[in-house]
Tab-separated table of C-alpha atoms in Angstrom:
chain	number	residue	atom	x	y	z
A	1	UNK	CA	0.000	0.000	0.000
A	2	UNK	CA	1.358	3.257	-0.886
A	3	UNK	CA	1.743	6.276	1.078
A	4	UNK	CA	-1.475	8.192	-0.349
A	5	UNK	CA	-3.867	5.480	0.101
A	6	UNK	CA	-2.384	5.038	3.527
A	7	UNK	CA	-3.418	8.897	3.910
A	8	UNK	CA	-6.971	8.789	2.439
A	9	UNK	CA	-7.852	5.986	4.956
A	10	UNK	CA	-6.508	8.057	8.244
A	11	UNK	CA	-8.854	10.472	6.681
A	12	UNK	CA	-11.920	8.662	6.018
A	13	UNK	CA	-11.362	7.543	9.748
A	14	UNK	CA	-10.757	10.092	11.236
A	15	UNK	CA	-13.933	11.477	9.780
A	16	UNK	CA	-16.442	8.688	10.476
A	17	UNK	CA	-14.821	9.484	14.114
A	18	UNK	CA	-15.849	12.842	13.763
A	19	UNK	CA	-19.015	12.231	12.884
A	20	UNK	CA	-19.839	9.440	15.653
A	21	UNK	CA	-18.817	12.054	18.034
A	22	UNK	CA	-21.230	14.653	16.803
A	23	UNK	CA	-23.977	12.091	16.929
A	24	UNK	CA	-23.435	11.229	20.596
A	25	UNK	CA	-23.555	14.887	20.518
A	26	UNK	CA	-26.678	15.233	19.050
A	27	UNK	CA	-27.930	12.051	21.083
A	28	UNK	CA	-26.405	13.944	24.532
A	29	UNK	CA	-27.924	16.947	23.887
A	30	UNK	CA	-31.576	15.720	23.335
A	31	UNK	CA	-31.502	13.638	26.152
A	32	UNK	CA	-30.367	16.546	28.354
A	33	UNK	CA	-33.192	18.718	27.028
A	34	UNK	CA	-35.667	16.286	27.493
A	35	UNK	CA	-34.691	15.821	31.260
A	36	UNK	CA	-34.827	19.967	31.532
A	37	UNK	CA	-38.362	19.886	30.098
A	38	UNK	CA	-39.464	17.005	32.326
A	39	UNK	CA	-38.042	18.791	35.558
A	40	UNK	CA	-39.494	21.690	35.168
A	41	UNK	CA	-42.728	20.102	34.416
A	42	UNK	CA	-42.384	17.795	37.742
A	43	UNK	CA	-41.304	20.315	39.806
A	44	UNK	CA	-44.221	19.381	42.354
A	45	UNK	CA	-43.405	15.857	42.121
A	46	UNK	CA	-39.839	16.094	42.248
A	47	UNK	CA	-39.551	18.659	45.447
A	48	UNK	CA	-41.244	15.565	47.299
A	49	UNK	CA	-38.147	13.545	46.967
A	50	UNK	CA	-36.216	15.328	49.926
A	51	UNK	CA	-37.561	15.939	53.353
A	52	UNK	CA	-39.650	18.776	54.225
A	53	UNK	CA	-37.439	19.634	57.312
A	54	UNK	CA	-34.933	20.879	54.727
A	55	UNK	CA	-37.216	23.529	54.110
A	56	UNK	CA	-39.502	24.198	57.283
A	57	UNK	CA	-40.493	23.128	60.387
A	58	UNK	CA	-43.445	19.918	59.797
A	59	UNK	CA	-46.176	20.214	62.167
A	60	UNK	CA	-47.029	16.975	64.039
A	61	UNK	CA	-50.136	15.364	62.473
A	62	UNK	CA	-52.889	14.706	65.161
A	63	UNK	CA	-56.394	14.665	63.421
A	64	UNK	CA	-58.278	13.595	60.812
A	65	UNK	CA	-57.125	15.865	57.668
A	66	UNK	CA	-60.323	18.772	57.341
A	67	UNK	CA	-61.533	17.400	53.727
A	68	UNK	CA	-61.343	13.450	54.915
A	69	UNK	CA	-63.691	14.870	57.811
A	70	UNK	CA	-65.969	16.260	55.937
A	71	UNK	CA	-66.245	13.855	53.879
A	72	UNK	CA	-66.611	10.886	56.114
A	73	UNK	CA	-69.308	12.913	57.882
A	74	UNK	CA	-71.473	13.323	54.354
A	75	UNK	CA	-70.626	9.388	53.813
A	76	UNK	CA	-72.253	8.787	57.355
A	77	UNK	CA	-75.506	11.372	56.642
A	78	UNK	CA	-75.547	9.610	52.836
A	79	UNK	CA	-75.922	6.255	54.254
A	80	UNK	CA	-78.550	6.843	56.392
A	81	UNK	CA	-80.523	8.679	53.484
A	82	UNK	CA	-80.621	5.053	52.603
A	83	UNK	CA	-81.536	2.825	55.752
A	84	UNK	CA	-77.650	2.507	56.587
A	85	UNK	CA	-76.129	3.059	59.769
A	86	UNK	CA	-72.491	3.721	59.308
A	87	UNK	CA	-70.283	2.952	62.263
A	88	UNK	CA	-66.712	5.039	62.173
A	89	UNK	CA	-64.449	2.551	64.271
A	90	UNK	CA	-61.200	4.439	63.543
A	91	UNK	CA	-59.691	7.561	61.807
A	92	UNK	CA	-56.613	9.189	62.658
A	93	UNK	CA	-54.190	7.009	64.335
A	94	UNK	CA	-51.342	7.710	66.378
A	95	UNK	CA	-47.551	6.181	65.617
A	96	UNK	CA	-48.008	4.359	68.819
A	97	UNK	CA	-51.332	2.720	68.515
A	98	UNK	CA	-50.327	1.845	64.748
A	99	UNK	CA	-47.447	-0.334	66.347
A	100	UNK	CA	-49.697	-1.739	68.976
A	101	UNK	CA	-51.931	-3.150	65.865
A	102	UNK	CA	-49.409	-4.488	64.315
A	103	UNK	CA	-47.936	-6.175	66.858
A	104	UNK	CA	-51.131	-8.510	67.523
A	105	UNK	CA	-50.814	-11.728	65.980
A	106	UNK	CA	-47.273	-11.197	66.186
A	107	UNK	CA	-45.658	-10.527	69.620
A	108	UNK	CA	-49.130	-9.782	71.295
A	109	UNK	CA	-52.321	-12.332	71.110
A	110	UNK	CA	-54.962	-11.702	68.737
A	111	UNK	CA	-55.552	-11.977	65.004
A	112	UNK	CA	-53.067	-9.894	62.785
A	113	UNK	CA	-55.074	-6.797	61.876
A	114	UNK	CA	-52.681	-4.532	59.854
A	115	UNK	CA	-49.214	-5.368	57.250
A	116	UNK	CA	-48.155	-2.033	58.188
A	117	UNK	CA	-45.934	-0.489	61.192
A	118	UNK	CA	-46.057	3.303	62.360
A	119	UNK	CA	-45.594	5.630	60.160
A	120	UNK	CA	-46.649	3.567	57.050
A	121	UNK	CA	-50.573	3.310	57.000
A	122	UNK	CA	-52.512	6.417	55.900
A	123	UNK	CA	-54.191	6.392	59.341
A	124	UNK	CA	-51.229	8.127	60.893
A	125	UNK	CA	-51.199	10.799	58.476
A	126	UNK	CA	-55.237	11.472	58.970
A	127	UNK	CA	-56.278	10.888	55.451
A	128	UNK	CA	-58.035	6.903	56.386
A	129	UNK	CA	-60.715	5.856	58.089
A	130	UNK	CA	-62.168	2.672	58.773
A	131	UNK	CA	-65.865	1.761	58.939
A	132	UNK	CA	-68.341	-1.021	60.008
A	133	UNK	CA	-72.337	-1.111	59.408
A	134	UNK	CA	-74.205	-0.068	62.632
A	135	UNK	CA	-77.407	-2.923	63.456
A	136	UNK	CA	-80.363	-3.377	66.034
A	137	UNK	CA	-79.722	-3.915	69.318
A	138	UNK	CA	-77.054	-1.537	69.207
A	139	UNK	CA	-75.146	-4.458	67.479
A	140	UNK	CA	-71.620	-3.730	65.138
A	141	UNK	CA	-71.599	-5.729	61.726
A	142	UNK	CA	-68.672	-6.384	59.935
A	143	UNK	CA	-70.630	-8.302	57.361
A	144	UNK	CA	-70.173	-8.047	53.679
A	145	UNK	CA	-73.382	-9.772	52.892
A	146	UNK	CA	-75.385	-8.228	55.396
A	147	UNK	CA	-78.949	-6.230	53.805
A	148	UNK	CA	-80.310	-4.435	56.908
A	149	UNK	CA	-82.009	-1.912	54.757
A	150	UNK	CA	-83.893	-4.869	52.627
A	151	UNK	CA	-83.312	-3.579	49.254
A	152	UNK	CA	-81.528	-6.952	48.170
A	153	UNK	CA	-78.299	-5.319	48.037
A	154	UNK	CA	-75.075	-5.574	50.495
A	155	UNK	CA	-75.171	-2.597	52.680
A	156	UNK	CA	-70.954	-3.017	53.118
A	157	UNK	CA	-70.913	-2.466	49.124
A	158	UNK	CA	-73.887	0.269	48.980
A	159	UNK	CA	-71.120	2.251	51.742
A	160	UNK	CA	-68.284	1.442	49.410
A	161	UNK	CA	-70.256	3.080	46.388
A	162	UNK	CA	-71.358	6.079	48.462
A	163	UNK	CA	-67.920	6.545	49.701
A	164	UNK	CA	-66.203	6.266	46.173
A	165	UNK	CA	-68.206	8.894	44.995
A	166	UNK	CA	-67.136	10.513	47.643
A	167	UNK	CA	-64.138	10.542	46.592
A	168	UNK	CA	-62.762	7.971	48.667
A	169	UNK	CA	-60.476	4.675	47.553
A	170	UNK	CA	-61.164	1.609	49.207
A	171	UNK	CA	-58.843	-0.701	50.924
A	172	UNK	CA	-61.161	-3.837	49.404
A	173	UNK	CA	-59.582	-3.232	46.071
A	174	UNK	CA	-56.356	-4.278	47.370
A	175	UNK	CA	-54.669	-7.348	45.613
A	176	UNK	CA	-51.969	-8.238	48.296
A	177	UNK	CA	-53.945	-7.457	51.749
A	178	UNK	CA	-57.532	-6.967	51.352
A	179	UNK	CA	-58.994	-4.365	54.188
A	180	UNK	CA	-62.227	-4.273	53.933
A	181	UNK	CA	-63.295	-1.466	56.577
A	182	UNK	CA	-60.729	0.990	54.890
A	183	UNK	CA	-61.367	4.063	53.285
A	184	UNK	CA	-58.474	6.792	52.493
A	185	UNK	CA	-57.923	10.010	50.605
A	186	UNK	CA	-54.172	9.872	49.213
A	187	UNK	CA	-54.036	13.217	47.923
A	188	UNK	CA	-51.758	11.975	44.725
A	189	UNK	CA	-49.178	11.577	48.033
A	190	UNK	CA	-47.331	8.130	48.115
A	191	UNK	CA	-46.433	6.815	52.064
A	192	UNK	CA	-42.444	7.688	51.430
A	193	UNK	CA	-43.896	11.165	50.883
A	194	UNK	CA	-45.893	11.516	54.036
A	195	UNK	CA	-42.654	9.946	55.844
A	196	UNK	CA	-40.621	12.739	54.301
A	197	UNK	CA	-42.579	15.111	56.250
A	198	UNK	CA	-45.280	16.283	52.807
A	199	UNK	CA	-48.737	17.028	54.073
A	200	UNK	CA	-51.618	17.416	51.381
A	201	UNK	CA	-53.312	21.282	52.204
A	202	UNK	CA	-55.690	21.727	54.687
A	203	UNK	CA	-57.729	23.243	51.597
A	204	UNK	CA	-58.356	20.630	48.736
A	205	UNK	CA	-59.352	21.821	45.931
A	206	UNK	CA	-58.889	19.307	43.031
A	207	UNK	CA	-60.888	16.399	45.017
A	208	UNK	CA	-62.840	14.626	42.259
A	209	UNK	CA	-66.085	13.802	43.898
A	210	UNK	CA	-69.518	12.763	42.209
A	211	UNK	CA	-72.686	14.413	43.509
A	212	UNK	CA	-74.241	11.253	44.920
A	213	UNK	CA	-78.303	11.640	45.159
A	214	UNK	CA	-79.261	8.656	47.718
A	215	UNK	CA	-82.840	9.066	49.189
């Protein structure tokens, strides 16, 4: 091989080397855009990440969250408008009592009643509540099947429909731990959220709720 051909091909590569580097470039470039455009549409989402106290001081949680209250309180009067008596058993739970739950059927006697420690059920946070169906005698049903009100349907379910509406989710749906009392309002916020110190507003304004009309 002579000397020119030896020159044309350090040529020809070094351009296709030239060229691969301006497509990573290219390739760099777009992806670095793309990740600008999607933080600054996440910006919401992404604050969430870090704790709160980085920013301010968090307030300890100690009630039911103002929307979840008033909206288990038009579940209760909406139930009745239909021959149900709706029996609130629990709401906002404490750290402490959510690791006295989970420790029956585990280090304490009893039946295991929760998957979930302090800190990790909606409960503590005030944005669950869990329900049961009120009967004669003064009696507390927690009967899936159970038609006090004679229409031919399950009350539990008739509360479940009233409460969706409602904008509530319900812990029935569940695939890996079914808990059929439970009733929650997320907010769009995930438990590692809530842990990191985010609270929903007091002030909800994007709840998507039917207008149920039960007489």
């Amino acid at each position: 091989m002579n000397v020119s051909n030896q020159e044309a091909i350090v040529v020809r590569s070094q351009n296709r080397s030239l060229r691969q580097r301006r497509s990573r470039g290219l390739w760099l470039g777009l992806a670095a855009t793309a990740v600008m455009v999607f933080l600054l549409a996440n910006v919401p989402v992404l604050e969430r990440l870090v704790p709160i106290e980085w920013f301010r001081e968090v307030p300890e949680v100690t009630r039911l969250h103002p929307v979840v209250a008033a909206k288990k309180d038009e579940l209760v009067a909406l139930s009745e408008n239909v021959g149900i008596h709706v029996v609130i058993t629990d709401d906002f739970r404490s750290t402490e009592e959510q690791n006295a739950l989970y420790r029956k059927g585990r280090s304490d006697e009893g039946a295991i009643v929760t998957q979930v420690e302090g800190g990790q059920s909606y409960h503590n946070y005030g944005l669950a509540i869990d329900f049961a169906l009120g009967a004669p005698g003064g009696k507390v049903l927690w009967d899936l099947e159970y038609d006090g009100n004679r229409n031919g349907k399950s009350d539990w379910l008739e509360v479940v429909t009233i409460a969706k509406q409602l904008g509530f989710s319900w812990g029935g749906d569940w695939v890996n731990f079914r808990d059929y009392p439970h009733l929650q309002m997320d907010f769009g916020y995930s438990i590692g959220e809530l842990q990191r110190g985010w609270r929903p507003p007091d002030q909800i304004a994007a709840v998507k709720t039917q207008s149920p009309d039960f007489r």
